[in-house]
PDB file of C-alpha atoms and ligand atoms in Angstrom:
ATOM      1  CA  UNK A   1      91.820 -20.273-127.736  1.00 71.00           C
ATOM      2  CA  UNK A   2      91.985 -17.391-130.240  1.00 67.00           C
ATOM      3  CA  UNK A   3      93.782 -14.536-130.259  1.00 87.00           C
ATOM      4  CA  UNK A   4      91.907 -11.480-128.705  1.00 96.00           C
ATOM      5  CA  UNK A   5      92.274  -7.569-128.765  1.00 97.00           C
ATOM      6  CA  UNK A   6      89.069  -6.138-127.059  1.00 98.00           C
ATOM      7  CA  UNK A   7      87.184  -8.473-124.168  1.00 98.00           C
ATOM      8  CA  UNK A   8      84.674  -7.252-122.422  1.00 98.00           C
ATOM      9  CA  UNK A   9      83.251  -9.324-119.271  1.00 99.00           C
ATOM     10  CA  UNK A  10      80.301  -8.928-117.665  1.00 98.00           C
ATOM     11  CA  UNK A  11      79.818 -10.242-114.095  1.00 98.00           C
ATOM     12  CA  UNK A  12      76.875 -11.478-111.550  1.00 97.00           C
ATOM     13  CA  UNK A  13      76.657 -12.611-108.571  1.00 95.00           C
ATOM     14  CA  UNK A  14      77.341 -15.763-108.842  1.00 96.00           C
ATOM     15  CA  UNK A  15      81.324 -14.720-108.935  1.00 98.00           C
ATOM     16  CA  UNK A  16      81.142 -13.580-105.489  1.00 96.00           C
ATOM     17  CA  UNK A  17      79.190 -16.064-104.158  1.00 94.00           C
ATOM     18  CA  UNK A  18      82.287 -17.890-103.214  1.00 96.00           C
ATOM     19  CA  UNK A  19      83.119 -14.872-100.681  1.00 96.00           C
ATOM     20  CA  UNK A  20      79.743 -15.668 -98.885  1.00 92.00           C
ATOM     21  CA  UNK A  21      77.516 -12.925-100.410  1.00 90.00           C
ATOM     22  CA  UNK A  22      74.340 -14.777-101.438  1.00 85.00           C
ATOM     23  CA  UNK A  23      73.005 -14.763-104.849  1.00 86.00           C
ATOM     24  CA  UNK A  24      69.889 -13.086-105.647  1.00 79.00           C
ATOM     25  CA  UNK A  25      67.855 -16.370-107.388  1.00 77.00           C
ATOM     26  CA  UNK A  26      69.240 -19.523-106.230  1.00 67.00           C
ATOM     27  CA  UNK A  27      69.580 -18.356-102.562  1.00 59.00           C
ATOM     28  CA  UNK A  28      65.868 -18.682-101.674  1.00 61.00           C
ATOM     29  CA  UNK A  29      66.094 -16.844 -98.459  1.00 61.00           C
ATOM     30  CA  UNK A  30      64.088 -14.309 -97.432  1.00 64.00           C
ATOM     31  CA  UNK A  31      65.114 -10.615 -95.152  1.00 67.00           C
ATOM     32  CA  UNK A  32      63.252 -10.514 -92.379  1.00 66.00           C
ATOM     33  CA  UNK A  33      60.572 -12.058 -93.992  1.00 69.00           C
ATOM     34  CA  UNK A  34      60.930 -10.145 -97.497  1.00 76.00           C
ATOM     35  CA  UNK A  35      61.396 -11.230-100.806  1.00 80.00           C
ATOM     36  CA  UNK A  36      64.759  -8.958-101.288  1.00 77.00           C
ATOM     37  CA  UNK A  37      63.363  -8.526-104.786  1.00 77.00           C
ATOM     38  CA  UNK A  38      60.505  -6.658-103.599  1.00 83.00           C
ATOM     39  CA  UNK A  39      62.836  -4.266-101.599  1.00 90.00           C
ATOM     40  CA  UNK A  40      65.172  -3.098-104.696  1.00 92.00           C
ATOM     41  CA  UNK A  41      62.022  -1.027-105.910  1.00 94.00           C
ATOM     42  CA  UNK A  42      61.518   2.619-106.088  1.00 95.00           C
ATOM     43  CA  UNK A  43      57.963   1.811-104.605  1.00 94.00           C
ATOM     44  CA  UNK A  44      59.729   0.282-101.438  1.00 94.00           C
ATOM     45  CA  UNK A  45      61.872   2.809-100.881  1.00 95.00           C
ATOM     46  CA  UNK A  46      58.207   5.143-100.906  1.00 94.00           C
ATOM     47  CA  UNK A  47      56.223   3.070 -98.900  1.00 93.00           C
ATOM     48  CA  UNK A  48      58.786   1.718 -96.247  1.00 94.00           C
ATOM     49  CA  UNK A  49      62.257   3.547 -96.354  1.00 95.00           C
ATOM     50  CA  UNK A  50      63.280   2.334 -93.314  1.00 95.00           C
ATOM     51  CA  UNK A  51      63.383  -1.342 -94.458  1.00 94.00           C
ATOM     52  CA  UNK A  52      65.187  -0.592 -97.350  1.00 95.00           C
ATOM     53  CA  UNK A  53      67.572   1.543 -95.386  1.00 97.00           C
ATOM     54  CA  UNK A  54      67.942  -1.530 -93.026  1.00 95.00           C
ATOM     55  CA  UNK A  55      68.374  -4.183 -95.903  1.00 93.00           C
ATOM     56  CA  UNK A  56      71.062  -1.947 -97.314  1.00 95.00           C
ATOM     57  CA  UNK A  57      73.037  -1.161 -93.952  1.00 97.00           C
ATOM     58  CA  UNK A  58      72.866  -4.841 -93.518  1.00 94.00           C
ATOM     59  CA  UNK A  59      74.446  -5.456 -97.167  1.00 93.00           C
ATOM     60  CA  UNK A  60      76.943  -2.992 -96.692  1.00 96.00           C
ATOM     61  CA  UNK A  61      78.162  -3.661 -93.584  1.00 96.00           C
ATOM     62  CA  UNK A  62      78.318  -7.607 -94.393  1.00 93.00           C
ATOM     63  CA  UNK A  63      81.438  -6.210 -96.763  1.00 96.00           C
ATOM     64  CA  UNK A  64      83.135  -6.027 -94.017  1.00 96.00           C
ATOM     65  CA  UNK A  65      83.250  -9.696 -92.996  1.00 96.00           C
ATOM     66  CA  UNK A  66      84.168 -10.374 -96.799  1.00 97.00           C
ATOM     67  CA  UNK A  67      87.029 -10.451 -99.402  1.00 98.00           C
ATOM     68  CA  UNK A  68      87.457 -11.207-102.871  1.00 98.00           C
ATOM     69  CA  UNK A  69      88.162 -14.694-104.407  1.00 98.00           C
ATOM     70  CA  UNK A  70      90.100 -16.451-107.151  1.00 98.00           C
ATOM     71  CA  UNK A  71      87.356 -15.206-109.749  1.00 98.00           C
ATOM     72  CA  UNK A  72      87.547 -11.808-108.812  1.00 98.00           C
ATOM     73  CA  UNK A  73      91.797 -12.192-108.646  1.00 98.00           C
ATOM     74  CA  UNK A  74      91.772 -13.699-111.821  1.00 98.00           C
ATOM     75  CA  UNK A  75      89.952 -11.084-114.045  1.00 98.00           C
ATOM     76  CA  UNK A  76      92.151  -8.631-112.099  1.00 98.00           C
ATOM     77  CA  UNK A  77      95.235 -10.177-113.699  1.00 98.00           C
ATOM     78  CA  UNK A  78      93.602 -10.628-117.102  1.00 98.00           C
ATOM     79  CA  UNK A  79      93.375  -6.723-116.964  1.00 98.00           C
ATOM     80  CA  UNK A  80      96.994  -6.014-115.722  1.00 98.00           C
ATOM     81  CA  UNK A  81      98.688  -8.658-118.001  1.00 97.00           C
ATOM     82  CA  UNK A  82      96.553  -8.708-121.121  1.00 97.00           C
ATOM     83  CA  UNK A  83      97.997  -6.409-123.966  1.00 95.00           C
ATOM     84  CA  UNK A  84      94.770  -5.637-125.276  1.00 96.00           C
ATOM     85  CA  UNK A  85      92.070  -4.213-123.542  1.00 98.00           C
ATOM     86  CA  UNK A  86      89.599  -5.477-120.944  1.00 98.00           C
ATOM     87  CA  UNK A  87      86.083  -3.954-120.145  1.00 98.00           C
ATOM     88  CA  UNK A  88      84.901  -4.872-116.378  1.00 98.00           C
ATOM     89  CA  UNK A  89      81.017  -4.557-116.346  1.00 99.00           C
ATOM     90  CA  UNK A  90      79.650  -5.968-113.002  1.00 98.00           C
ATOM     91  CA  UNK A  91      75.671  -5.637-111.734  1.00 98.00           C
ATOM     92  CA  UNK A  92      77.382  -6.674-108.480  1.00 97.00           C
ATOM     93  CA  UNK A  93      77.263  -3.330-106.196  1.00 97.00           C
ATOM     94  CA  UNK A  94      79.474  -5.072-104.205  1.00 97.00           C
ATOM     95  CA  UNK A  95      83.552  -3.960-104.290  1.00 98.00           C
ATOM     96  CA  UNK A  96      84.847  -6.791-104.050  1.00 98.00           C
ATOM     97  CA  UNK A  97      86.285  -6.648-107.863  1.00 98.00           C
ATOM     98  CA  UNK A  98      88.191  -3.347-106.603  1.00 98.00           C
ATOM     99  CA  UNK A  99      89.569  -5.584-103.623  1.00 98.00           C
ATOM    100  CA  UNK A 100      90.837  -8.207-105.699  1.00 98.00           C
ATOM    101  CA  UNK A 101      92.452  -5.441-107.372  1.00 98.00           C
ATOM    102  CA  UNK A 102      90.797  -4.493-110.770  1.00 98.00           C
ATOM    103  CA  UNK A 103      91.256  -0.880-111.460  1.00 97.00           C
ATOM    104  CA  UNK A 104      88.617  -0.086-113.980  1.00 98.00           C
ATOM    105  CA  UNK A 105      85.753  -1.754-112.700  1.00 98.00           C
ATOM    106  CA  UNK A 106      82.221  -0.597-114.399  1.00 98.00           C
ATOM    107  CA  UNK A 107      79.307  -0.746-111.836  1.00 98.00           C
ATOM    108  CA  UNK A 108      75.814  -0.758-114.215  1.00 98.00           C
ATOM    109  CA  UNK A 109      73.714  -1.254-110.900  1.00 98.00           C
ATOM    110  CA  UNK A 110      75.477   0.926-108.645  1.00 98.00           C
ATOM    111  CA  UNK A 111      77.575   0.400-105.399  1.00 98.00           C
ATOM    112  CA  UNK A 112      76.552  -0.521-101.787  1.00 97.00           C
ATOM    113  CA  UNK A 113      79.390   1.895-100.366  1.00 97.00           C
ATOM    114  CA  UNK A 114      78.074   4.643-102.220  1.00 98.00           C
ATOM    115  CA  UNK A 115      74.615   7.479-101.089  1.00 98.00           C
ATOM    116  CA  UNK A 116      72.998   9.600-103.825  1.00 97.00           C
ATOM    117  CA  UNK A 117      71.851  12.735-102.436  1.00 97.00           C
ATOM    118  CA  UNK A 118      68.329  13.131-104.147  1.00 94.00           C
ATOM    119  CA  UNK A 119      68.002  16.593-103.508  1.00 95.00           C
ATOM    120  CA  UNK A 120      71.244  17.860-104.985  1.00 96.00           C
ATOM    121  CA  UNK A 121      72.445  15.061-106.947  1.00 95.00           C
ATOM    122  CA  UNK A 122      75.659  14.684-105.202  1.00 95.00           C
ATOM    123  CA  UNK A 123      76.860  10.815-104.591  1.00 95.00           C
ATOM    124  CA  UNK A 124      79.519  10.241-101.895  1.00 95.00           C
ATOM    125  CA  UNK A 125      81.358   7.063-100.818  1.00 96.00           C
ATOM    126  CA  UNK A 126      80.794   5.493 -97.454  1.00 96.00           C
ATOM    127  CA  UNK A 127      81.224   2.537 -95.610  1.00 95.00           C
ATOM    128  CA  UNK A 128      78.981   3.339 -92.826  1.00 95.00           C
ATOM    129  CA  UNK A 129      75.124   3.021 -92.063  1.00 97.00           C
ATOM    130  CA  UNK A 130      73.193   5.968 -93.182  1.00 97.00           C
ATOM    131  CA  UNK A 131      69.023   6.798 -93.753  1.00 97.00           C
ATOM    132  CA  UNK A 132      66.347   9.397 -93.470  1.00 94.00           C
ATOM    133  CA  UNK A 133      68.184  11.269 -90.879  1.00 96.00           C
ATOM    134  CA  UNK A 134      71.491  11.596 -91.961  1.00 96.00           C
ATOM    135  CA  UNK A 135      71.897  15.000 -93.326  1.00 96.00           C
ATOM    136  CA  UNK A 136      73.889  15.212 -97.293  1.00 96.00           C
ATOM    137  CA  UNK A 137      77.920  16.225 -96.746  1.00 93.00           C
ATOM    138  CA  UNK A 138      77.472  18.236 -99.815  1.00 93.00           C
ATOM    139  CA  UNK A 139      73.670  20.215 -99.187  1.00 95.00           C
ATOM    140  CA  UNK A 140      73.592  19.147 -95.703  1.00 94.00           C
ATOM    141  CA  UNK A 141      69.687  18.325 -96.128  1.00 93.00           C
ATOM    142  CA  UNK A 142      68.415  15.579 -94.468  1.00 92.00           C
ATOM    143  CA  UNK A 143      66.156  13.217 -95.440  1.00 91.00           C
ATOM    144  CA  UNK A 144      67.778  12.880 -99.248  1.00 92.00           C
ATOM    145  CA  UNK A 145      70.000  10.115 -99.052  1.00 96.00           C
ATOM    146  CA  UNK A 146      69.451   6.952-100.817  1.00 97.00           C
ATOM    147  CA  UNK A 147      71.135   3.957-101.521  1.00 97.00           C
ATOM    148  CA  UNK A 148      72.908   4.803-104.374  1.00 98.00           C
ATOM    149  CA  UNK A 149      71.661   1.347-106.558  1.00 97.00           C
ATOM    150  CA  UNK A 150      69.900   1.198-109.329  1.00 97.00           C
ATOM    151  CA  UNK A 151      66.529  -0.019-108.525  1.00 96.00           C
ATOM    152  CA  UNK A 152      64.169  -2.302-110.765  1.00 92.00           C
ATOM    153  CA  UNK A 153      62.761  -0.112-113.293  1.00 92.00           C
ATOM    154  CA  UNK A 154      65.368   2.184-112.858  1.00 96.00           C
ATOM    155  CA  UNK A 155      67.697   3.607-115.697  1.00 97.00           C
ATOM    156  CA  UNK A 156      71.480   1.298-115.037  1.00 98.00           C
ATOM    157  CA  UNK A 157      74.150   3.520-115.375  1.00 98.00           C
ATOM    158  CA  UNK A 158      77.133   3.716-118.095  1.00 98.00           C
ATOM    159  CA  UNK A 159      74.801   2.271-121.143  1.00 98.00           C
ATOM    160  CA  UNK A 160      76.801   4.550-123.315  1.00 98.00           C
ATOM    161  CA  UNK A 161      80.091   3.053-122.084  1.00 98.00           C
ATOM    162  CA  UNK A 162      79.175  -0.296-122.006  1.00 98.00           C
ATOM    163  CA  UNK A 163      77.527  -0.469-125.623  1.00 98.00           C
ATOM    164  CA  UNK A 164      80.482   1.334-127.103  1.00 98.00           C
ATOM    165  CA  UNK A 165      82.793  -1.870-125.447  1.00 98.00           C
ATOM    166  CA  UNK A 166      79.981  -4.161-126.488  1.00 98.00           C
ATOM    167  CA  UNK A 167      80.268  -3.213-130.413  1.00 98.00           C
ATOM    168  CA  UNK A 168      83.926  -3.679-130.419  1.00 98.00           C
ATOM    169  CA  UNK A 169      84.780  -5.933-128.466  1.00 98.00           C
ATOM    170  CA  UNK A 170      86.053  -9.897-129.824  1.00 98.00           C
ATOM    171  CA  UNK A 171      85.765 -11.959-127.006  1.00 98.00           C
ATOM    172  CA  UNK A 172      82.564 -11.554-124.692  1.00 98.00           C
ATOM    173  CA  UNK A 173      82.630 -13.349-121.316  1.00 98.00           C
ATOM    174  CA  UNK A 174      79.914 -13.578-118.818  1.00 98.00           C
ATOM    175  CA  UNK A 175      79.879 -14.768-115.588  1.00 98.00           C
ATOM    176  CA  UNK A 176      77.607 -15.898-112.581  1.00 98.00           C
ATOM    177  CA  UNK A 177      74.552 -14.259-113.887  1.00 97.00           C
ATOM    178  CA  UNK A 178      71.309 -15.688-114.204  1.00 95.00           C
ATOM    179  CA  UNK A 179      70.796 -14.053-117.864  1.00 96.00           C
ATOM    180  CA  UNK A 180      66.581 -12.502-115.936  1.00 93.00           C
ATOM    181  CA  UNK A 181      67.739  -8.986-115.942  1.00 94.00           C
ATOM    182  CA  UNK A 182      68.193  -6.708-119.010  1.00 96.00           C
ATOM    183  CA  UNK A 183      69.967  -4.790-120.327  1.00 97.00           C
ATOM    184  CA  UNK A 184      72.604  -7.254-119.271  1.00 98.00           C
ATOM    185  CA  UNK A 185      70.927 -10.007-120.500  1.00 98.00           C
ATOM    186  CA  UNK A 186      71.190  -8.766-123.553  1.00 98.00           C
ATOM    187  CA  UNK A 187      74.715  -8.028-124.180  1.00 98.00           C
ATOM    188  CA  UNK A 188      75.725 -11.447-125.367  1.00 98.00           C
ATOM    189  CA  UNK A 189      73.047 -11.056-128.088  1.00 98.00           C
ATOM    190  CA  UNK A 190      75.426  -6.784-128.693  1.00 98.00           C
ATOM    191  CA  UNK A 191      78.154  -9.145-128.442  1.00 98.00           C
ATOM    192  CA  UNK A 192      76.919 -11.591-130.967  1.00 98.00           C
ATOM    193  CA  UNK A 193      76.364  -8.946-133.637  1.00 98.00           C
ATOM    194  CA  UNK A 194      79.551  -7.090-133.379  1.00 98.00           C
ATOM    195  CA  UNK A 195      81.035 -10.885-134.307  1.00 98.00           C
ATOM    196  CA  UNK A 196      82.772 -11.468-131.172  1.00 98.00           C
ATOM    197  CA  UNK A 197      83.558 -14.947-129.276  1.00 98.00           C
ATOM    198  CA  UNK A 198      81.284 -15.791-126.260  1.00 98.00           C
ATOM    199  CA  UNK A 199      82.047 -17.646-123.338  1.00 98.00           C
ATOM    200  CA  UNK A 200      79.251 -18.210-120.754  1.00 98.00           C
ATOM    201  CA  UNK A 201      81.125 -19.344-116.931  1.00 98.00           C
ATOM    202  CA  UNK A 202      77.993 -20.452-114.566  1.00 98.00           C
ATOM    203  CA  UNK A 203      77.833 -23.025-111.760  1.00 97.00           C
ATOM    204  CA  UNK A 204      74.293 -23.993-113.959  1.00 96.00           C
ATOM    205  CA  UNK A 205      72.914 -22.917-116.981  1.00 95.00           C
ATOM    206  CA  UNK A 206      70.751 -19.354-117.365  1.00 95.00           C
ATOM    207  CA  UNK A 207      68.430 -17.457-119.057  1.00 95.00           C
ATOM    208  CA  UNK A 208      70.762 -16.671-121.874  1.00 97.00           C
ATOM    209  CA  UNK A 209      72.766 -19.707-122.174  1.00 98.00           C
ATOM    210  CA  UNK A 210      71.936 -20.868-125.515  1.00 98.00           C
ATOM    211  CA  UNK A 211      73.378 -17.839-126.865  1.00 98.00           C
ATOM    212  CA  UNK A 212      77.149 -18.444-125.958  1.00 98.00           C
ATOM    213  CA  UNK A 213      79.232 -20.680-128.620  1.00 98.00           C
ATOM    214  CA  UNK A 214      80.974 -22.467-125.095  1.00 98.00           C
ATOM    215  CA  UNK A 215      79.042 -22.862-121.799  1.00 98.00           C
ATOM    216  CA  UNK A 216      81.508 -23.745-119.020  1.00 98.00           C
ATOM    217  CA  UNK A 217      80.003 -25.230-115.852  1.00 98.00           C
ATOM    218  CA  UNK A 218      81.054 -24.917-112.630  1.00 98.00           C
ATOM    219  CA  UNK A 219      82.516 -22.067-109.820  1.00 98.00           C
ATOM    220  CA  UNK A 220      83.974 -19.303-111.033  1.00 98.00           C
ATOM    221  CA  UNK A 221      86.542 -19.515-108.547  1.00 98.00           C
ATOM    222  CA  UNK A 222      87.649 -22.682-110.359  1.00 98.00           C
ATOM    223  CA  UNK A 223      87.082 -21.977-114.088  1.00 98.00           C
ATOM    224  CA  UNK A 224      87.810 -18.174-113.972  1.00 98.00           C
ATOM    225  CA  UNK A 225      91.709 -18.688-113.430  1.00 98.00           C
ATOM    226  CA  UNK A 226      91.545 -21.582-115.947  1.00 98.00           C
ATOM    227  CA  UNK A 227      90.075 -19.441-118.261  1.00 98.00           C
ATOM    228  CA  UNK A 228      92.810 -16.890-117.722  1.00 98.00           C
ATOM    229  CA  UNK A 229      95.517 -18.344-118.225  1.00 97.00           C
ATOM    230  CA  UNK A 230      94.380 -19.947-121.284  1.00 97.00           C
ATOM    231  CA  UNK A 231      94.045 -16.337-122.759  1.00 97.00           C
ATOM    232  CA  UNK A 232      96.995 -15.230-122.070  1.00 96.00           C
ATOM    233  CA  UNK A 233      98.774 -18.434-122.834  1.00 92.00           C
ATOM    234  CA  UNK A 234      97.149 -17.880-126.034  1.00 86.00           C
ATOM    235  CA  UNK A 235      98.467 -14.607-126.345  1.00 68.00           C
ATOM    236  CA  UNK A 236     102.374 -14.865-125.234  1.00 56.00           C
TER     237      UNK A 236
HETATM  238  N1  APR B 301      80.219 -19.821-109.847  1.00 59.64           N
HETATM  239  C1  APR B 301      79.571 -19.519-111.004  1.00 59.64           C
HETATM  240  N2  APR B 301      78.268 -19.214-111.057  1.00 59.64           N
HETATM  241  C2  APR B 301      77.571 -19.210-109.907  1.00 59.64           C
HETATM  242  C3  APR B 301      78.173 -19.520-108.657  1.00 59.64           C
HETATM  243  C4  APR B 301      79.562 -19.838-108.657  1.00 59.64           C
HETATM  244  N3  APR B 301      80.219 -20.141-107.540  1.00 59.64           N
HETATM  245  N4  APR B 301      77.223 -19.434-107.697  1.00 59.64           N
HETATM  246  C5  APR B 301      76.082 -19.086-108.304  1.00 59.64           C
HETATM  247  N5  APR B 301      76.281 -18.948-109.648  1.00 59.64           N
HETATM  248  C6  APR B 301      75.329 -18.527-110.674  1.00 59.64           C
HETATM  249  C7  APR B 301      73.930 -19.081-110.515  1.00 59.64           C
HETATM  250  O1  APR B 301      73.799 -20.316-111.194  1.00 59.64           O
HETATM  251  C8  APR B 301      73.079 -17.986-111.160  1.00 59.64           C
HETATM  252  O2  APR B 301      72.909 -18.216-112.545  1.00 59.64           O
HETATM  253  O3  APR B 301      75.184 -17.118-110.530  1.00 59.64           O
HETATM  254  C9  APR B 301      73.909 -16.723-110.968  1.00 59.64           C
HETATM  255  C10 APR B 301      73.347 -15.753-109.972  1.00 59.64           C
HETATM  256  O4  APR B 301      72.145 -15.253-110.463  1.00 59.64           O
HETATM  257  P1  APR B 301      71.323 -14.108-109.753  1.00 59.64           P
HETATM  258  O5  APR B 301      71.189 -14.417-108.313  1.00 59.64           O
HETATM  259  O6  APR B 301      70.071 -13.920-110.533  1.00 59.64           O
HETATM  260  O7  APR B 301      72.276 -12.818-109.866  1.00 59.64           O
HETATM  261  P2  APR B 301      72.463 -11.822-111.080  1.00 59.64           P
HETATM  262  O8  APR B 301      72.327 -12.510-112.380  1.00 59.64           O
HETATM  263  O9  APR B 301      73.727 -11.090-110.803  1.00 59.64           O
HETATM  264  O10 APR B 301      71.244 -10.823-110.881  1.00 59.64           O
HETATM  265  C11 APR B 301      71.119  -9.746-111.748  1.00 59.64           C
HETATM  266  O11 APR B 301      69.229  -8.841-110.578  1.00 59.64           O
HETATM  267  O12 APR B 301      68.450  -8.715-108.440  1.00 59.64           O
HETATM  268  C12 APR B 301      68.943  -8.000-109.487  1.00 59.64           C
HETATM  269  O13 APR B 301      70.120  -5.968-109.584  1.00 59.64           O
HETATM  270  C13 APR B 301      70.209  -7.295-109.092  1.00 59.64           C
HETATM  271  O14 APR B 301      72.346  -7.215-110.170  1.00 59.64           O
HETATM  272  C14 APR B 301      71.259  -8.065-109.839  1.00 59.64           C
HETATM  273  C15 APR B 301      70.525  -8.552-111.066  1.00 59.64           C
END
């Protein structure tokens, strides 16, 4: 194991499918009787609200019957202990890296405990159920409030951020993610270019894994804290 300055990970997920949150592609499941895919559209959320209200008051209030696990514990102590930096990009909106106690945690599809208020822009943390009716804190108008996730075809958030880590950056590592769904997809290829080290941890291979110089198989509950300690090992 090299020595590193500037890691960036990137996270799926896979890492918290450990805590009992199912995966998006190898869960097969549907929602009451919906492909969950077909829900996290901007044409859903026009043509049924209520169901995608529903599917996300169910999401969100299945956090509370959760908690982090190794893999989320570990990358929390690669970022406390390291004495370089460490970028956290998840497309998980779930918090369940904040539980197992990152700090800077990067959320490039949004967050489940979090509304956007589409008529005045404001976003607001919550734990609870909300939809049509519940009126903005901020403009008090009803019938703004949407889950505040970044749908398919939407814009993710933090690109600027996250490409400015991805060009400078010496050790890419990304974990539990299928490699289907760009821009994340992609940053092993930003990664590549700006001559950084790439280390792929997934219970399978994915989309992308061709692109990583190691592929480590198997839970990231397992080969996350492995992986950790071998970097900073490396770096003592
Ligand atoms: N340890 C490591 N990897 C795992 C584990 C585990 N315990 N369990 C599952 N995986 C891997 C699977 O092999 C798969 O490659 O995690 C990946 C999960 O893939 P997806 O379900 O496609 O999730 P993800 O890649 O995060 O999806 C990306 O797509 O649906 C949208 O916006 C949503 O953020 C999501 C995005």
């Amino acid at each position: 194991m090299g020595q590193y300055q500037r890691i960036v990970i990137l996270t799926g997920a896979g890492v918290s499918a450990e805590s009992g949150i199912a995966t998006f592609r190898d869960a097969g499941g549907l929602w009451e009787n919906h492909d969950p895919m077909e829900i996290a559209t901007p044409e859903a959320f026009a043509r049924d609200p209520g169901l995608v209200y529903r599917f996300y008051n169910a999401r969100r209030e299945q956090l509370r019957n959760v908690d982090a696990n190794p893999g989320h514990r570990a990358i929390a102590r690669l970022q406390r202990e390291f004495a370089g930096e460490v970028f956290l990009v998840t497309q998980n909106v779930d918090d369940l890296h904040e539980r197992g106690g990152s700090e800077q945690v990067c959320h490039m599809h949004g967050e489940l405990r979090a509304a956007l208020c589409l008529h005045c822009g404001a976003r607001h943390r919550t734990e609870s159920s909300f939809d049509h009716a519940t009126p903005c804190p901020d403009c008090a108008v009803s019938g703004g409030l949407r889950p505040d996730i970044v749908w398919f075809g939407e814009m993710p958030y933090h690109m600027q951020e996250i490409d400015v880590h991805l060009a400078r950056c010496d050790l890419f590592i990304s974990v539990g993610t299928s490699g289907q769904v760009y821009p994340a997809a992609g940053f092993v290829r930003e990664a590549l270019a700006a001559g950084a080290d790439t280390i792929e941890i997934n219970k399978d291979t994915s989309g992308v894994s061709t692109w990583f110089h190691q592929q480590r198989q198997g839970p990231s509950g397992e080969l996350l804290p492995r992986l950790v300690e071998e970097i900073l090992g490396a770096g003592a």
